[in-house]
Short mmCIF file of C-alpha atoms in Angstrom, two decimals:
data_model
loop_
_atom_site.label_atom_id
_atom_site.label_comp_id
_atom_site.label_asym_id
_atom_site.label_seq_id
_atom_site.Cartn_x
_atom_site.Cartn_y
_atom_site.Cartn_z
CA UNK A 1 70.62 -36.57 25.22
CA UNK A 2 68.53 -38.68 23.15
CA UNK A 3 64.91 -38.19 22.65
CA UNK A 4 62.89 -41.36 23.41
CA UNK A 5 60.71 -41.49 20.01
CA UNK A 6 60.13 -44.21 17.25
CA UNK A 7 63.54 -44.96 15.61
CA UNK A 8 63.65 -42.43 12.24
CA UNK A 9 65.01 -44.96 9.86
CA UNK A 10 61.74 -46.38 10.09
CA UNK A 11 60.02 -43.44 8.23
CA UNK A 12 62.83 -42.52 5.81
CA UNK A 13 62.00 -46.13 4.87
CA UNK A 14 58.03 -45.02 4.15
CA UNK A 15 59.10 -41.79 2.30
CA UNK A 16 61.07 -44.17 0.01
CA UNK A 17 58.89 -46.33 -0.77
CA UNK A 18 55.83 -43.58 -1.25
CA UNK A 19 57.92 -41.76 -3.72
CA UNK A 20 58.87 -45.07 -4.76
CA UNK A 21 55.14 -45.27 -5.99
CA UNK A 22 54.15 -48.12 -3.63
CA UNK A 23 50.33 -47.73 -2.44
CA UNK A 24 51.14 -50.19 0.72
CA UNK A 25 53.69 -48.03 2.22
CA UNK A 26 50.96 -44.99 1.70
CA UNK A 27 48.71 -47.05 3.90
CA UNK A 28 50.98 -48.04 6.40
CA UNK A 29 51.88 -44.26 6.65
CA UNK A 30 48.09 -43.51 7.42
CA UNK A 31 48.48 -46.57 9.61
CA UNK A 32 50.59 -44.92 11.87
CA UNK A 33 50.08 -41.46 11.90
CA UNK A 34 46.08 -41.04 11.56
CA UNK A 35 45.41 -41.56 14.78
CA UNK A 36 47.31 -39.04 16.38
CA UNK A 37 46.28 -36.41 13.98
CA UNK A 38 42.38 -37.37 14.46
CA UNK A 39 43.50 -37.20 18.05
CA UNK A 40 44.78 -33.98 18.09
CA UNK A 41 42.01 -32.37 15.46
CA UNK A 42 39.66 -33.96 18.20
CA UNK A 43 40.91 -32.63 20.97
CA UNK A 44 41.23 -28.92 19.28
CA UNK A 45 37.90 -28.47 17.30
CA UNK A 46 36.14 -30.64 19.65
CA UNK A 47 34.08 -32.12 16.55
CA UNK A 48 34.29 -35.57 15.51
CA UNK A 49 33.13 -34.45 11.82
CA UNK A 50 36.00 -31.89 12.10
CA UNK A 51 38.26 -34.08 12.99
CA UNK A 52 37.87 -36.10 10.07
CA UNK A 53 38.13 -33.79 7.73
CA UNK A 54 41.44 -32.44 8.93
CA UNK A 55 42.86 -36.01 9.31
CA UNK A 56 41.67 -36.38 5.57
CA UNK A 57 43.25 -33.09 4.37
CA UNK A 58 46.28 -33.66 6.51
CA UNK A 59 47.10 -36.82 4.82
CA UNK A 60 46.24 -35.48 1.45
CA UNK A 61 48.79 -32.49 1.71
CA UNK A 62 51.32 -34.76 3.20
CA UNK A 63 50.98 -37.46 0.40
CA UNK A 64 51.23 -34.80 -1.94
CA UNK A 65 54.14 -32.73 -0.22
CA UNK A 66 55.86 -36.45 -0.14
CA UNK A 67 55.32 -37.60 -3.41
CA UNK A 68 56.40 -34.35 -4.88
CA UNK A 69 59.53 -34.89 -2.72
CA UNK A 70 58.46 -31.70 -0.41
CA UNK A 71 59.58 -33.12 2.88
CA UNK A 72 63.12 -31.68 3.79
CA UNK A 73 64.25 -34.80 6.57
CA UNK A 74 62.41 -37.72 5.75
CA UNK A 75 63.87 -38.31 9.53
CA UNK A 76 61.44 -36.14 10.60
CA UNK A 77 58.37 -37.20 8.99
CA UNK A 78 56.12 -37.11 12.38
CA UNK A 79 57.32 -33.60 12.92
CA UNK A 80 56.02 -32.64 9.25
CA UNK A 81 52.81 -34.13 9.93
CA UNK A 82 52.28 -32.60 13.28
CA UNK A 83 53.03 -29.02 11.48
CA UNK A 84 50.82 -29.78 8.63
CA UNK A 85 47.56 -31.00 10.92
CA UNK A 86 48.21 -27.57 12.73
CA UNK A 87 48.06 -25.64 9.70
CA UNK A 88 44.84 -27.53 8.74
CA UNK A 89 43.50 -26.58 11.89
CA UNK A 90 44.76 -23.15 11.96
CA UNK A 91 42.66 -23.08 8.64
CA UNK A 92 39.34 -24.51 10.06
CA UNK A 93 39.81 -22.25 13.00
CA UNK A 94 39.75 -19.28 10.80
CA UNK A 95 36.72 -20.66 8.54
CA UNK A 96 34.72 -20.98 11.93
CA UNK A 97 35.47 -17.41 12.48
CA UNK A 98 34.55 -16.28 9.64
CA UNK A 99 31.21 -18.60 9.93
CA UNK A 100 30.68 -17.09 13.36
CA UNK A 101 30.99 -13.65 12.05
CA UNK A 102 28.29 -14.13 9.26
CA UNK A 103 26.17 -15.45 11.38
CA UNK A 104 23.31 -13.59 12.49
CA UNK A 105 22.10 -15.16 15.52
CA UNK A 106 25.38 -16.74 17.39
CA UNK A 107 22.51 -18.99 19.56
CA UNK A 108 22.29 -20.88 16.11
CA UNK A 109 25.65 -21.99 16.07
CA UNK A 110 25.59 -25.43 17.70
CA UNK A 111 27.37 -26.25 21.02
CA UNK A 112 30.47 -28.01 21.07
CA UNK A 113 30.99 -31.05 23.26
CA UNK A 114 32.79 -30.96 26.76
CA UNK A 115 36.30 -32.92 26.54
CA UNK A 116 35.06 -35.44 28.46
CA UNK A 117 32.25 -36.35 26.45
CA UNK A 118 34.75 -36.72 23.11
CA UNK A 119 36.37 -39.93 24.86
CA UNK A 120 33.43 -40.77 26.63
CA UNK A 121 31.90 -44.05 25.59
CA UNK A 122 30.51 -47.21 26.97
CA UNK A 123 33.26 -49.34 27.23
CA UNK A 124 34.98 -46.19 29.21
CA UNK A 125 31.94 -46.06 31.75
CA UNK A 126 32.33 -49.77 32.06
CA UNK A 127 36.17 -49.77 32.80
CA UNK A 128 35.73 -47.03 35.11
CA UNK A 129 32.98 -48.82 37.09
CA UNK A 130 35.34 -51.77 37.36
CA UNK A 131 38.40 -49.74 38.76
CA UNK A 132 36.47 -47.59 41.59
CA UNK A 133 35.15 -51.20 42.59
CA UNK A 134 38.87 -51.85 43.54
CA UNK A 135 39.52 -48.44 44.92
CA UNK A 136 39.15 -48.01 48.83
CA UNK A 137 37.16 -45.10 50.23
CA UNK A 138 39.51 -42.62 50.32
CA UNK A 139 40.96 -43.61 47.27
CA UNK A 140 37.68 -42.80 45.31
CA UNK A 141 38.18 -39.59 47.24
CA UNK A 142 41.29 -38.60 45.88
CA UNK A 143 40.35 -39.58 42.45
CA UNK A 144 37.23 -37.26 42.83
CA UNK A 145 38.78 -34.33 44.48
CA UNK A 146 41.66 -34.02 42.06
CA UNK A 147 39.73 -35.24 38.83
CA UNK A 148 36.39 -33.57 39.62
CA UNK A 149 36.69 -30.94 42.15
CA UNK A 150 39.80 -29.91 40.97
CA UNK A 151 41.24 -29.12 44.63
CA UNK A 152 45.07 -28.62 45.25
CA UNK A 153 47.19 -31.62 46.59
CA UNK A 154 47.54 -30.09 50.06
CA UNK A 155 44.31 -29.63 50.38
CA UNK A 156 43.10 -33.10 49.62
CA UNK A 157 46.17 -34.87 51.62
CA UNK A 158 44.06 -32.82 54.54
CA UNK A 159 40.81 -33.54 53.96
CA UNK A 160 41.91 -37.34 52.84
CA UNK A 161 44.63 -38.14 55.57
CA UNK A 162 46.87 -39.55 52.59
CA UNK A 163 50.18 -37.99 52.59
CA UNK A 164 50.51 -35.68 49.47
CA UNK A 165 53.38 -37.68 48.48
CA UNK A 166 51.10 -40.40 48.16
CA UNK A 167 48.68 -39.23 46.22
CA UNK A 168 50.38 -39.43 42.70
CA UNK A 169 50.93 -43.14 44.10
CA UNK A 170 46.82 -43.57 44.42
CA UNK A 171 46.36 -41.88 40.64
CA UNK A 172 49.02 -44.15 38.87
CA UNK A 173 47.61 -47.38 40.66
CA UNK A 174 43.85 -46.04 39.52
CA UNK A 175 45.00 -45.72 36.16
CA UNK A 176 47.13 -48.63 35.61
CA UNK A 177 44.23 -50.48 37.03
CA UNK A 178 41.75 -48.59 34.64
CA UNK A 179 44.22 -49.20 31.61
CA UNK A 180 43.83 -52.88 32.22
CA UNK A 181 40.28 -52.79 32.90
CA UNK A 182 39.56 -51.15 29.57
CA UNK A 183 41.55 -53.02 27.58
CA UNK A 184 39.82 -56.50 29.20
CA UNK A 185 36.16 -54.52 28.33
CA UNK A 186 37.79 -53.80 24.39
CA UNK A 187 38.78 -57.33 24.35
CA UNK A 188 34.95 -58.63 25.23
CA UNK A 189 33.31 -55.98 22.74
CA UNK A 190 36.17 -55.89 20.07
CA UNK A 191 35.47 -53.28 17.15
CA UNK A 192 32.62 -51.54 19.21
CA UNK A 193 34.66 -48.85 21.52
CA UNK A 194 37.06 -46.18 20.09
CA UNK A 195 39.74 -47.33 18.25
CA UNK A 196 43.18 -46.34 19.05
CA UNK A 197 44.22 -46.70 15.45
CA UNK A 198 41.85 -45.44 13.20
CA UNK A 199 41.11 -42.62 16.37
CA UNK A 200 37.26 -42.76 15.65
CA UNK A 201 34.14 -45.69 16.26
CA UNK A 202 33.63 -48.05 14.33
CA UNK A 203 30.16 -48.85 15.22
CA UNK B 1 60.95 -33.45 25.77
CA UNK B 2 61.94 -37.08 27.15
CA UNK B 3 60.73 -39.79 29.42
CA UNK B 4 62.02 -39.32 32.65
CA UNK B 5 60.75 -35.34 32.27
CA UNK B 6 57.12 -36.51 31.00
CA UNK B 7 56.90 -38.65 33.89
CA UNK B 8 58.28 -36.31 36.34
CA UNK B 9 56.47 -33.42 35.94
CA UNK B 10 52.92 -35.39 35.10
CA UNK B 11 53.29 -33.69 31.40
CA UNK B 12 50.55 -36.42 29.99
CA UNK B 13 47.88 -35.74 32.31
CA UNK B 14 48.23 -32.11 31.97
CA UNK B 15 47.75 -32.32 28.47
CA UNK B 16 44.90 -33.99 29.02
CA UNK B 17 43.89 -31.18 30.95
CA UNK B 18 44.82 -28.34 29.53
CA UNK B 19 47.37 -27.59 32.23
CA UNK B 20 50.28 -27.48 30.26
CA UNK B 21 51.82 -23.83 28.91
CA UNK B 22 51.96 -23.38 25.19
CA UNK B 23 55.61 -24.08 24.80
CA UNK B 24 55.76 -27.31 26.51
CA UNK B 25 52.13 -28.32 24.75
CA UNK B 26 53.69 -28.25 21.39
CA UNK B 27 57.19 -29.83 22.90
CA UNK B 28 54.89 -32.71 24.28
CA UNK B 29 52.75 -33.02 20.69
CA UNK B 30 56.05 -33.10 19.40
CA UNK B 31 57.28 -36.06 20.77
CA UNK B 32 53.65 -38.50 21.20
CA UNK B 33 53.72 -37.41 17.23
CA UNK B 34 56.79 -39.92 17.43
CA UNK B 35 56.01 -41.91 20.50
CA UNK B 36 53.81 -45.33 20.41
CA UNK B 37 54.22 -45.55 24.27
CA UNK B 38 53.11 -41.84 24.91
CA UNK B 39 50.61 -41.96 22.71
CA UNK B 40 48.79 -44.77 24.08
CA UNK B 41 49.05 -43.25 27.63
CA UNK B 42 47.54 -39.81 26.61
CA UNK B 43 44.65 -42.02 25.42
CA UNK B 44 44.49 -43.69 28.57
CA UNK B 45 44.87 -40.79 30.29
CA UNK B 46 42.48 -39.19 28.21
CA UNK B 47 39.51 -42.01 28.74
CA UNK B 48 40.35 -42.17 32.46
CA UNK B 49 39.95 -38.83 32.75
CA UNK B 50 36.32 -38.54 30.96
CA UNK B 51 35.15 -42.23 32.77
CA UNK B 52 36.47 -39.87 36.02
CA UNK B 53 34.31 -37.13 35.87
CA UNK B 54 31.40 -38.69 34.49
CA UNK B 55 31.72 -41.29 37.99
CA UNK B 56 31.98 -38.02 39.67
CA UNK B 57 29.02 -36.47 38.06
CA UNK B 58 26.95 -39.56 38.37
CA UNK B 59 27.81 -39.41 42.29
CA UNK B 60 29.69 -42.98 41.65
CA UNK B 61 32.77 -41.85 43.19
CA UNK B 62 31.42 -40.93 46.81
CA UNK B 63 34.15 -42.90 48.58
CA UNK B 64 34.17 -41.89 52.28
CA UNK B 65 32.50 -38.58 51.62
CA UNK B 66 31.11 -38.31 55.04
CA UNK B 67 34.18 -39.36 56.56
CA UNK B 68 35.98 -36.58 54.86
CA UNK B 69 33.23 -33.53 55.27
CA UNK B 70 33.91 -34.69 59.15
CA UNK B 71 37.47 -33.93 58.65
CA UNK B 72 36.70 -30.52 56.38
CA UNK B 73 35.33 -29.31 59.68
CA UNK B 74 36.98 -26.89 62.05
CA UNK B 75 39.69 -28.34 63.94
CA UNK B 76 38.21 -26.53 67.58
CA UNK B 77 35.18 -28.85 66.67
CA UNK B 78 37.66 -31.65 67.29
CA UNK B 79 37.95 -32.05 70.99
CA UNK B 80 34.02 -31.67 71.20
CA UNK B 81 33.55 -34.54 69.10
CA UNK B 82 36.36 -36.31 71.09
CA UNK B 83 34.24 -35.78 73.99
CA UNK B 84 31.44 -36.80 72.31
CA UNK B 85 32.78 -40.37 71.14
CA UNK B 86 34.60 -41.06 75.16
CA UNK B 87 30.89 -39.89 75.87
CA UNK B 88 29.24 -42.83 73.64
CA UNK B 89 32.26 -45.19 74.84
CA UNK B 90 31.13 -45.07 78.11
CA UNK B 91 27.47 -44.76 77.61
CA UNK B 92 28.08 -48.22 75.41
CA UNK B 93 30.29 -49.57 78.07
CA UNK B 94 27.59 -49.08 80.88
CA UNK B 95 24.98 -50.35 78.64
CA UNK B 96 26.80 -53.30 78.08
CA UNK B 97 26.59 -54.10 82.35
CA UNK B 98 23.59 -53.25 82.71
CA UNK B 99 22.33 -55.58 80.19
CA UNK B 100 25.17 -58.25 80.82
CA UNK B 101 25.05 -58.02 84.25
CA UNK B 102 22.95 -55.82 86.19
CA UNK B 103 20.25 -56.46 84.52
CA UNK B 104 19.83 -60.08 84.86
CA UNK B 105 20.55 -59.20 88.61
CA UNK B 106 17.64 -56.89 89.08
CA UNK B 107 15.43 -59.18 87.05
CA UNK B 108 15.94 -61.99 89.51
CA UNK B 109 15.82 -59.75 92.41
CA UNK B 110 12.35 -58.99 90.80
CA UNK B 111 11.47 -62.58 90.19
CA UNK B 112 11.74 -62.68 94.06
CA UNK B 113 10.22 -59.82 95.26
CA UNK B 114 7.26 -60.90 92.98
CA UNK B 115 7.14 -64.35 94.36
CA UNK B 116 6.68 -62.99 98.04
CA UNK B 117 4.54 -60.61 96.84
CA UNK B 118 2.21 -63.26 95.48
CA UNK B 119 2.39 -65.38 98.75
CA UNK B 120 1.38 -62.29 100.47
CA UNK B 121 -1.04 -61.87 98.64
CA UNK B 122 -2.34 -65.53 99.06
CA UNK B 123 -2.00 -65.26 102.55
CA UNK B 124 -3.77 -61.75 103.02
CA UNK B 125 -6.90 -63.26 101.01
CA UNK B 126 -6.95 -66.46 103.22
CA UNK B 127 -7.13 -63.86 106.46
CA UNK B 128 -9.46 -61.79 104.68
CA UNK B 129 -11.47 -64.97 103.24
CA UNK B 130 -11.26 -65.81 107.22
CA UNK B 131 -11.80 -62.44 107.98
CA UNK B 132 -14.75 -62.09 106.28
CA UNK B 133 -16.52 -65.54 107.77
CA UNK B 134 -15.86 -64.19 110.89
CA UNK B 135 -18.05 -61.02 110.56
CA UNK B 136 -20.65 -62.51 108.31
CA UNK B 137 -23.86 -63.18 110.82
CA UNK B 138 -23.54 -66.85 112.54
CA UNK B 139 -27.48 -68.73 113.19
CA UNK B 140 -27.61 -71.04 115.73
CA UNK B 141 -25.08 -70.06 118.13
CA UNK B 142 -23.95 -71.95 120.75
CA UNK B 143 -24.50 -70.18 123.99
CA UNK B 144 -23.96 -71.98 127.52
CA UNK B 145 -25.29 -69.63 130.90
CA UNK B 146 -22.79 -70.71 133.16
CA UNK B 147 -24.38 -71.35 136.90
CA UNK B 148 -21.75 -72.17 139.58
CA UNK B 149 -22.14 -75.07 142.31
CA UNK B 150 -20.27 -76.52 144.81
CA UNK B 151 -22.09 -80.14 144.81
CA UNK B 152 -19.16 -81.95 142.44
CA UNK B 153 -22.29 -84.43 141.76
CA UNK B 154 -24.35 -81.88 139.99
CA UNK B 155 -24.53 -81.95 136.21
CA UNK B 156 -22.06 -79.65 134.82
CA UNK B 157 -23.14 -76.44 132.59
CA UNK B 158 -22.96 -78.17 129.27
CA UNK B 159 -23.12 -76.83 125.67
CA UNK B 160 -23.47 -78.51 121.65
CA UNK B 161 -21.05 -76.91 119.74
CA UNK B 162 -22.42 -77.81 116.12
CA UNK B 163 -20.62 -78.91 113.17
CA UNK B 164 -19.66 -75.57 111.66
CA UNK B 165 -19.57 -73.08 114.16
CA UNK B 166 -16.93 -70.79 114.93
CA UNK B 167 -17.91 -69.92 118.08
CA UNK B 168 -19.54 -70.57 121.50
CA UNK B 169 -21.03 -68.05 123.53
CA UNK B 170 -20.07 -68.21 127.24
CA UNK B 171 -22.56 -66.22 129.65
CA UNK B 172 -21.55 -65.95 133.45
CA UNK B 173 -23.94 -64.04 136.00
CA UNK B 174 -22.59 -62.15 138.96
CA UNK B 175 -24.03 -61.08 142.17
CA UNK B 176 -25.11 -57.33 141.88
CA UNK B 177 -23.07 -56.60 145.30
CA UNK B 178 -19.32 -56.75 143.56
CA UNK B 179 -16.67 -54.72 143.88
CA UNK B 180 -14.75 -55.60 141.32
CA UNK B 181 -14.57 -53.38 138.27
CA UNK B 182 -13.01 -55.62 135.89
CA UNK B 183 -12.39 -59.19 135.62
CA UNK B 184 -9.92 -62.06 134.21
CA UNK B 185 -11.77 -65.50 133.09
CA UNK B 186 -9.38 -68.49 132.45
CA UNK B 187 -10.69 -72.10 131.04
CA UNK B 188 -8.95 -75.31 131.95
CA UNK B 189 -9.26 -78.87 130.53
CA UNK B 190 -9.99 -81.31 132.84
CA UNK B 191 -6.09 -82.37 133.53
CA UNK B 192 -5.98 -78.61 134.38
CA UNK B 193 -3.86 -77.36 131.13
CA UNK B 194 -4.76 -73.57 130.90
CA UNK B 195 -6.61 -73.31 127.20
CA UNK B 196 -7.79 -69.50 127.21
CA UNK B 197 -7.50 -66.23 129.02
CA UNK B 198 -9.55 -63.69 128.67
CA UNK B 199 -8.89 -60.22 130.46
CA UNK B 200 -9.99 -57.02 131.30
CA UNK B 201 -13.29 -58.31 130.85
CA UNK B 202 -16.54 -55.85 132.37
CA UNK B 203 -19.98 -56.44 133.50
CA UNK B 204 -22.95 -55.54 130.35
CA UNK B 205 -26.26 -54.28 131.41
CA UNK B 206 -27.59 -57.08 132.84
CA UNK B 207 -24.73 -57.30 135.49
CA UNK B 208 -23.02 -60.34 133.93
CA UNK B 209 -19.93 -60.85 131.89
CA UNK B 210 -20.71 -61.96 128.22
CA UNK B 211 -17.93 -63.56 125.95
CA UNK B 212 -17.46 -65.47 122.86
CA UNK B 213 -14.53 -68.07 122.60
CA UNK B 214 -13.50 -69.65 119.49
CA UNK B 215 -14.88 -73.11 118.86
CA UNK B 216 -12.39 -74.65 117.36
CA UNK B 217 -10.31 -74.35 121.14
CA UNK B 218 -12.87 -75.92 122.60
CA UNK B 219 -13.11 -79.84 121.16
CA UNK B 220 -15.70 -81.86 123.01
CA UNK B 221 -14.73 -82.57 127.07
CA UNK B 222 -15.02 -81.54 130.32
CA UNK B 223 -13.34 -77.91 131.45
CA UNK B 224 -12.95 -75.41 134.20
CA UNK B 225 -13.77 -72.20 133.58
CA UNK B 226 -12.55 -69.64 136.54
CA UNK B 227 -13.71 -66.04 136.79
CA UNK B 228 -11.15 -63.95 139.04
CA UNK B 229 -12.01 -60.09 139.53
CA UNK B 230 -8.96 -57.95 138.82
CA UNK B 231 -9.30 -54.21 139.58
CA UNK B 232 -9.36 -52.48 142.07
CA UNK B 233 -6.58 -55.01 143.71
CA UNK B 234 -6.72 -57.40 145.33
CA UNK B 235 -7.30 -59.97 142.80
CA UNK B 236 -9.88 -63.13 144.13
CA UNK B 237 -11.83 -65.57 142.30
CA UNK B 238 -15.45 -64.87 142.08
CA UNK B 239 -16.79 -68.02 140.27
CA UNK B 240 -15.47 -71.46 138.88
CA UNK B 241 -18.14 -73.10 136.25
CA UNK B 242 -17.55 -76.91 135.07
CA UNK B 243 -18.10 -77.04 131.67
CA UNK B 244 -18.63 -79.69 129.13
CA UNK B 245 -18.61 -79.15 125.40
CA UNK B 246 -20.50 -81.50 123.07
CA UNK B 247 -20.68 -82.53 119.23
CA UNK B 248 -23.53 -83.60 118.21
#
């Protein structure tokens, strides 16, 4: 069975052309991949200054690994970024450790952000406003007892009166609703919210 | 990891939220690493699920929340609220004809009741307003001593009634030999129409029957006044006094 993933050729193309010496094909590489790997370096250190250095030291290593024609499938470039912004983190992991370790009051160390608050901006708070003004009661209700509460399906089909069938139905409509939403708020404030390429704010 | 599996088994939003076991976590970073589309919905996901719970923490997201405590109650509370609403049905239902329909009913019935009540009370304060004249003292009464004759040529017994007074004083003496206990006195006009009778009348200390008749029956003219005694039976007249009433 196929896997349903950007067609390879496309970055057996980029390798070429890095090793090839051409700077644009470097930047369309960063183009591409940076925001998944600020993404995930996000989402694991919780640290927006974190994140950017292991996007930076990501892309340096895989520059490096490609111009020095270190990449085994060129095919599989995504999968040999993915590894290397693991191993980056793996490092920064163990440097916190260490950090933690040598510290001598762990109170000083400063807390890290809930998830939430990471992708929590304006423009989200804004968008999400707009879709609960479309949602019906009960709707809001499932959205809060899932999202917030955390409650099991069968237990908020009960307390809701929507089938539990339904309730996947009432998330996807929220969220399709929300995507739109969002995007319409991004279009009004373009360059001030989070942005999907570069994976940090601009403003 | 492929589409139809990421959508069936909600793999992007429990990424998002940690729900996902190690081994399909790195088979799902694996493929948004590759995927545009996937990417861009973890994103979403990922905002939607933040703008969530901070709606939820701001208390945006209330939705029907009392509706829904209501139905996080026990279900054996159910038939009591049940009751409770047929209760308020009917309560609103009666409500409803009472002020529809009753009410503007009893209001009018009340409208009435008042009305009569006021002409009641207009009449009782004319009878007391008459009432009261009658017991409030009377100067200048008009008093007649009624002396009987049998010459129809003689002057009758004649009294001036005037303007004002309410009433006239009739005074009749009988012999001291009687043996009548009571007595009836009757006064006819002079075309004999009966105007007033006055019974179970008795003798006062001076051995003479005293009585007061209301003016306003007697209007100036000629009348026959006949004083029958009654008890112990038989009856028989005992006097007949012509009487003539003035105005001045």
């Amino acid at each position: 069975m196929r896997e349903d993933k950007a067609p390879p050729g496309a970055d057996a193309d980029l390798v070429q052309s890095i090793q090839g010496g051409h700077t644009e094909a470097e930047a369309a590489l960063y183009e591409k991949y940076s925001a998944r790997v600020y993404y995930l370096a996000l989402r694991e250190s919780r640290c927006h200054a974190d994140a950017e250095d292991v996007r930076a030291e990501t892309f340096l290593r895989v520059l490096r690994a490609i111009r020095n024609n270190h990449v085994r499938s060129s095919a599989a470039l995504a999968s040999f970024i993915l590894s290397t912004a693991r191993n980056v983190l793996h490092e920064l992991f163990r440097r916190r450790q260490t950090e933690q370790r040598a510290a001598a009051d762990p109170a000083d160390e400063p807390a890290l952000p809930s998830q939430e608050e990471l992708f929590l901006d304006s423009g989200v708070r804004r968008a999400i406003q707009q879709t609960i003004l479309r949602l019906r009661p009960r709707e809001q209700d499932v959205l809060r007892m899932h999202y917030y509460e955390e409650l099991p399906k069968d237990e908020i089909a009960r307390r809701t009166g929507i089938a539990a069938e339904r309730i996947r139905l009432v998330k996807s409509r929220a969220l399709k609703r929300f995507r739109e939403a969002y995007l319409h708020v991004c279009a009004q404030n373009r360059g001030n919210y989070l942005d999907t390429k570069a994976g940090a704010k601009l403003t | 990891m492929m589409h139809p599996q990421i959508e069936k088994d909600d793999i992007i939003e429990r990424y998002a939220r940690h729900q996902l076991a190690p081994e399909e976590q790195r088979a799902f970073e694996d493929h948004f690493f590759a995927c545009d589309e996937c990417f861009e919905k973890l994103q979403a996901a990922e905002r939607f699920l933040a703008g969530v719970r901070d709606a939820a923490e701001r208390g945006l997201l209330r939705g029907g929340q009392p509706a829904s405590a209501a139905r996080a109650w026990p279900r054996w509370l159910l038939p009591a609220f049940a009751v409770s609403a047929c209760a308020a049905l009917a309560l609103a239902a009666v409500s409803g004809w009472m002020f529809f329909a009753e009410l503007p009913r009893l209001r009018r019935h009340l409208d009435q009741t008042a009305a009569e009540l006021y002409t009641r009370q207009r009449a009782q304060a004319a009878l007391e307003g008459q009432l009261g004249r009658g017991s409030a003292a009377e100067p200048n009464l008009p008093f007649v001593m009624l002396q009987a004759t049998r010459d129809v040529q003689a002057p009758p017994n004649e009294v001036a009634v005037p303007p004002g007074a309410q009433r006239v004083v009739l005074w009749a003496e009988l012999g001291p030999a009687g043996r009548f206990r009571t007595f009836r006195l009757q006064v006819y006009t002079a075309d004999n129409k009966l105007v007033e009778t006055l019974e179970d009348l008795k003798r006062n200390s001076y051995g003479a029957i005293a009585l007061s008749l209301p003016a306003e029956r007697l209007p100036p003219g000629d009348y026959l006044v006949k004083l029958a005694g009654e008890e112990p039976p038989p009856s028989s007249v005992v006097g007949e006094y012509r009487l003539r009433v003035r105005r001045p």
